[in-house]
Amino acid sequence: MLGYIPALPFLGFLVLSLGGRVLPRSAAAVIGVGTVVVAALLTMVVGIRWLQVPPVPGEYNLLLWNWFTTGDLSVAFRLRVDALTLVFVFIITFVGALIHIYSTAYMKHDRDHARFFACMNLFVGAMLLLVMADNLVLLYLGWEGVGLCSYLLIGFWYEMPANCSAANKAFLVTRIGDTAMLIGLFLLYRQLGTFDIQTILQRSPHQFLRGANDITLIAFLLLAGGMGKSAQIPLQTWLPDAMAGPSPVSALIHAATMVTAGVYLIARMHVLFLLSPQAMAATALIGGITLFVAGCSAMVQTDIKRVLAYSTISQIGYMFLALGLGAWGAAIFHFFTHAFFKALLFLAAGAVIESLHHEQDIFRMGGLRRRLPLVFYTFLAGAAALAALPFVSAGFYSKDPILWYAYSARGGSVFLYLLSLAGAGLTAFYSTRLVVVVFGGEQRTPVTEKPGKVMTIALVILAVLAVTAGFIEWPRGLFSRFLEGVLPAPVLKDGLPSEGLFQLIAVAVTLLGIYSGYVLYRRRQEVLLRWRQSARIRAVRLFFLNGWGFDALYRTLFVRPFLFISGINKPDWLDWLNKGVVRASLTLSSLLSVSQNGSLRWYIAGVLIGVLFIITLQFFL
Amino acid sequence: MTPIGANTVLVVAAALFVLGLAAALTRKNIIFILIAVEVMLNASGLAFVAAGAKWHQPDGQVMFLFILAMAAAEISVGLALVLQIYHQHKTLDVEDLKELSD
Amino acid sequence: MAITRYHPVHALLYLVISFLAMAMIFLSLGAPFVAVLEVIIYAGAIIVLFIFVVMMLNLGKDTAQQESAWLRPRVWLIPALLSLVLFGEMATLLIAGAEDEMQIAVVDPKRLSMSLYGGYIIAVELIGFLLMAGIVGAAHIGKHPKKHLHRFLEEKEMGEHEINI
């Protein structure tokens, strides 16, 4: 039964891509949504069975077929589900199903209805393959598959050139990460002679010395792959532009699932990372820096989806931070809750955008609290989770441990702790800003249509989860205990103050962030006006708005030289050879056509000369 | 009669042929070109008959017969064409009939 | 001579002489049947065809004038050169071979006909095809476009047109 879970979305993809044009809209929607919903139900069945009777080896293993065998290498299509995979599969199918249901309403009027669901199904299938893969080749297949689907879906409305360039950018930037990862995989194979994940994890401690150069290189390369897919610094520039795709796409791919592929990879290969303290430190540092930088950028964005995009980058930074500190379970738990509330936020943002007839500037929205009450409450639940509102939101239960581990874990430090604390404050601030500006105040754009029942049901379910999902961890450790067979617990420093103190500090910072956001944007808006006068603040704001100048940096470093070099070769000198051949044959032809002048006597003379030539040869041969 | 070798006759045939060829190259009027072609055909026929006489075989004469028949057919068609050309272009000058040129 | 005359009829007459001489050569080579055939068909039918065409197209003085204007000695230079080269090569090849005496034996017409209807029967059939094709082709090509009006009426029409100018 396990095999059906990824197979169904692939089947849906095939049916919709081949026959999508001839199917009526409702049939395409049913197929597209149905496959993922059934996969979600199957996952729940598998999960319930797991909880009732946990399998003895800690996993379900299913060999589908032998993919290829060359020489010593044998790669099989083998699915392996352990606790970690089960968490991911659950999120992918369940949140995916909700988003698909939402999309039937969102994409109702779109011309390319079937193509959308085909691509989404392909994505779900590829992502499931990625997390259920038993060997690295299959994982890489899923990895590439999700990259492809991301490209297809970002550029879904391909008639706008801006969307196409955003899709290209996403694909190219993640490609850099993918290439690094591939090199890492090759190095791993060279050292260990197998692609099988479990074998690798078991053999690596014996094969590599802790902190040796080769394992560090491999770990860094895998980290680079994760950084590309999960949009961490310095490969994060593609995610804000990827918001050009439809909102369900942003929800599914760029909030809940694809961008967490990097998190999955690192968590899965945690043994390799544990063998290389440098890689762990780098991961934590990257995560920490990313969350701070993205948080600053999210503060000043005006497009609602860009705020959420930077917020996603920031939250994944938290996950990377946790991974780098060895707090694997905390990272996965944060992924778990983040999927719910981020998807919720994106879907609600989509509902808002649709209701205001494609208005995405938050400063042109406002006063929607009374007009769209259900959307308001669900968005509020999501934003509260994002800001990690204490006790009532899932985000609190997942972010708080990370803050604790930032100080207390073996790799933790005051710097990382302060960084993550500042990030938490920023998160609270911009979440509040978003809610206040979009839903409070006076209405600036009229509401053209209210979201339908289908959309609101999805939003409500996600909102409930955003609030309650955290309670799994509340009696500390249900979630971590679920994962403990797979992921080890973090190693803490000695002589630590009590955790409660840190929790208190975190709560205080969060509340401070919320309060300042509320005050600034609701009550004391004149402060904002005063700030807008100051040139220095405006410069800082512009800096944050442009994502700390990464785009401009890359443009100068890479894009301009590349265009320059390719411009040099524009009168392609190799092409000159081809053109030369053409020119030579044309010249020759015009020369020879003189002889075809229609004069009979010329022709006879030609024959005669030929005969003479042949006979003359007689004398010399 | 002084005995002559077959090669001599062939040289005569060659001379005739070359004369016809020179005329074909030089003349502008179609009629004259056709006359020159006749001369050439005649010369080749002579060569065949000479070869056949050398070996006392009738094959040379048979070949000459075929050449004769072919020349007859060719002349009839060629002269019909000449008539048409004259009707349409009012000239028999080969230099003016260059419509097949590039 | 046949090739250098200006007047077409002169050229044709010289051509007739050439054919008759050829017939004599054939006779001396021991091929009486071919000699007679040459006179009858070549000098008889083909030259007659030529004469017909020349008469129909009324090629007389004008052609002679054209040709005399065109055929300066300079024109003969290059063709003569090329032809002489060819002749030289052919002669060289021929003379280089051994010069045997030729025994002249008359080949009977009977032998000729046995060979024709024996081994060469297929070629004879093909020649029949060829001649048929020649007839049909010449008949088709030589057709005049049909006149729809009687020629008297045509002239009258043209006369009326002239008056209206």
JSON list of C-alpha atoms in Angstrom, two decimals, chain A residues 4-16 27-43 93 96-97 100 117-118 120-122 124-125 128:
[
{"chain": "A", "resi": 4, "resn": "TYR", "atom": "CA", "xyz": [0.36, 4.01, -3.88]},
{"chain": "A", "resi": 5, "resn": "ILE", "atom": "CA", "xyz": [1.15, 7.13, -1.99]},
{"chain": "A", "resi": 6, "resn": "PRO", "atom": "CA", "xyz": [3.62, 8.51, -4.51]},
{"chain": "A", "resi": 7, "resn": "ALA", "atom": "CA", "xyz": [2.11, 6.61, -7.41]},
{"chain": "A", "resi": 8, "resn": "LEU", "atom": "CA", "xyz": [-1.27, 8.28, -7.28]},
{"chain": "A", "resi": 9, "resn": "PRO", "atom": "CA", "xyz": [-0.04, 11.83, -7.85]},
{"chain": "A", "resi": 10, "resn": "PHE", "atom": "CA", "xyz": [2.16, 10.62, -10.69]},
{"chain": "A", "resi": 11, "resn": "LEU", "atom": "CA", "xyz": [-0.83, 8.93, -12.23]},
{"chain": "A", "resi": 12, "resn": "GLY", "atom": "CA", "xyz": [-2.79, 12.12, -11.84]},
{"chain": "A", "resi": 13, "resn": "PHE", "atom": "CA", "xyz": [0.00, 14.01, -13.54]},
{"chain": "A", "resi": 14, "resn": "LEU", "atom": "CA", "xyz": [0.04, 11.62, -16.49]},
{"chain": "A", "resi": 15, "resn": "VAL", "atom": "CA", "xyz": [-3.70, 11.70, -16.97]},
{"chain": "A", "resi": 16, "resn": "LEU", "atom": "CA", "xyz": [-3.94, 15.45, -16.71]},
{"chain": "A", "resi": 27, "resn": "ALA", "atom": "CA", "xyz": [-13.15, 16.22, -14.15]},
{"chain": "A", "resi": 28, "resn": "ALA", "atom": "CA", "xyz": [-9.67, 17.71, -14.23]},
{"chain": "A", "resi": 29, "resn": "ALA", "atom": "CA", "xyz": [-10.19, 19.20, -10.79]},
{"chain": "A", "resi": 30, "resn": "VAL", "atom": "CA", "xyz": [-11.52, 15.94, -9.40]},
{"chain": "A", "resi": 31, "resn": "ILE", "atom": "CA", "xyz": [-8.57, 14.00, -10.73]},
{"chain": "A", "resi": 32, "resn": "GLY", "atom": "CA", "xyz": [-6.04, 16.56, -9.64]},
{"chain": "A", "resi": 33, "resn": "VAL", "atom": "CA", "xyz": [-7.40, 16.94, -6.14]},
{"chain": "A", "resi": 34, "resn": "GLY", "atom": "CA", "xyz": [-8.54, 13.37, -5.76]},
{"chain": "A", "resi": 35, "resn": "THR", "atom": "CA", "xyz": [-5.13, 11.82, -6.18]},
{"chain": "A", "resi": 36, "resn": "VAL", "atom": "CA", "xyz": [-3.59, 13.93, -3.48]},
{"chain": "A", "resi": 37, "resn": "VAL", "atom": "CA", "xyz": [-6.53, 13.54, -1.13]},
{"chain": "A", "resi": 38, "resn": "VAL", "atom": "CA", "xyz": [-6.48, 9.78, -1.49]},
{"chain": "A", "resi": 39, "resn": "ALA", "atom": "CA", "xyz": [-2.72, 9.84, -0.92]},
{"chain": "A", "resi": 40, "resn": "ALA", "atom": "CA", "xyz": [-3.33, 11.85, 2.25]},
{"chain": "A", "resi": 41, "resn": "LEU", "atom": "CA", "xyz": [-5.90, 9.36, 3.46]},
{"chain": "A", "resi": 42, "resn": "LEU", "atom": "CA", "xyz": [-3.54, 6.50, 2.73]},
{"chain": "A", "resi": 43, "resn": "THR", "atom": "CA", "xyz": [-0.86, 8.31, 4.68]},
{"chain": "A", "resi": 93, "resn": "THR", "atom": "CA", "xyz": [0.01, 14.96, 1.43]},
{"chain": "A", "resi": 96, "resn": "GLY", "atom": "CA", "xyz": [-0.98, 19.39, -0.23]},
{"chain": "A", "resi": 97, "resn": "ALA", "atom": "CA", "xyz": [-4.51, 18.05, -0.25]},
{"chain": "A", "resi": 100, "resn": "HIS", "atom": "CA", "xyz": [-5.33, 21.42, -3.90]},
{"chain": "A", "resi": 117, "resn": "PHE", "atom": "CA", "xyz": [-3.18, 20.44, -11.50]},
{"chain": "A", "resi": 118, "resn": "ALA", "atom": "CA", "xyz": [-0.90, 18.29, -13.64]},
{"chain": "A", "resi": 120, "resn": "MET", "atom": "CA", "xyz": [0.99, 20.29, -8.89]},
{"chain": "A", "resi": 121, "resn": "ASN", "atom": "CA", "xyz": [0.45, 16.54, -8.95]},
{"chain": "A", "resi": 122, "resn": "LEU", "atom": "CA", "xyz": [3.85, 16.00, -10.49]},
{"chain": "A", "resi": 124, "resn": "VAL", "atom": "CA", "xyz": [3.60, 16.20, -4.97]},
{"chain": "A", "resi": 125, "resn": "GLY", "atom": "CA", "xyz": [4.73, 12.94, -6.54]},
{"chain": "A", "resi": 128, "resn": "LEU", "atom": "CA", "xyz": [7.08, 12.22, -1.97]}
]
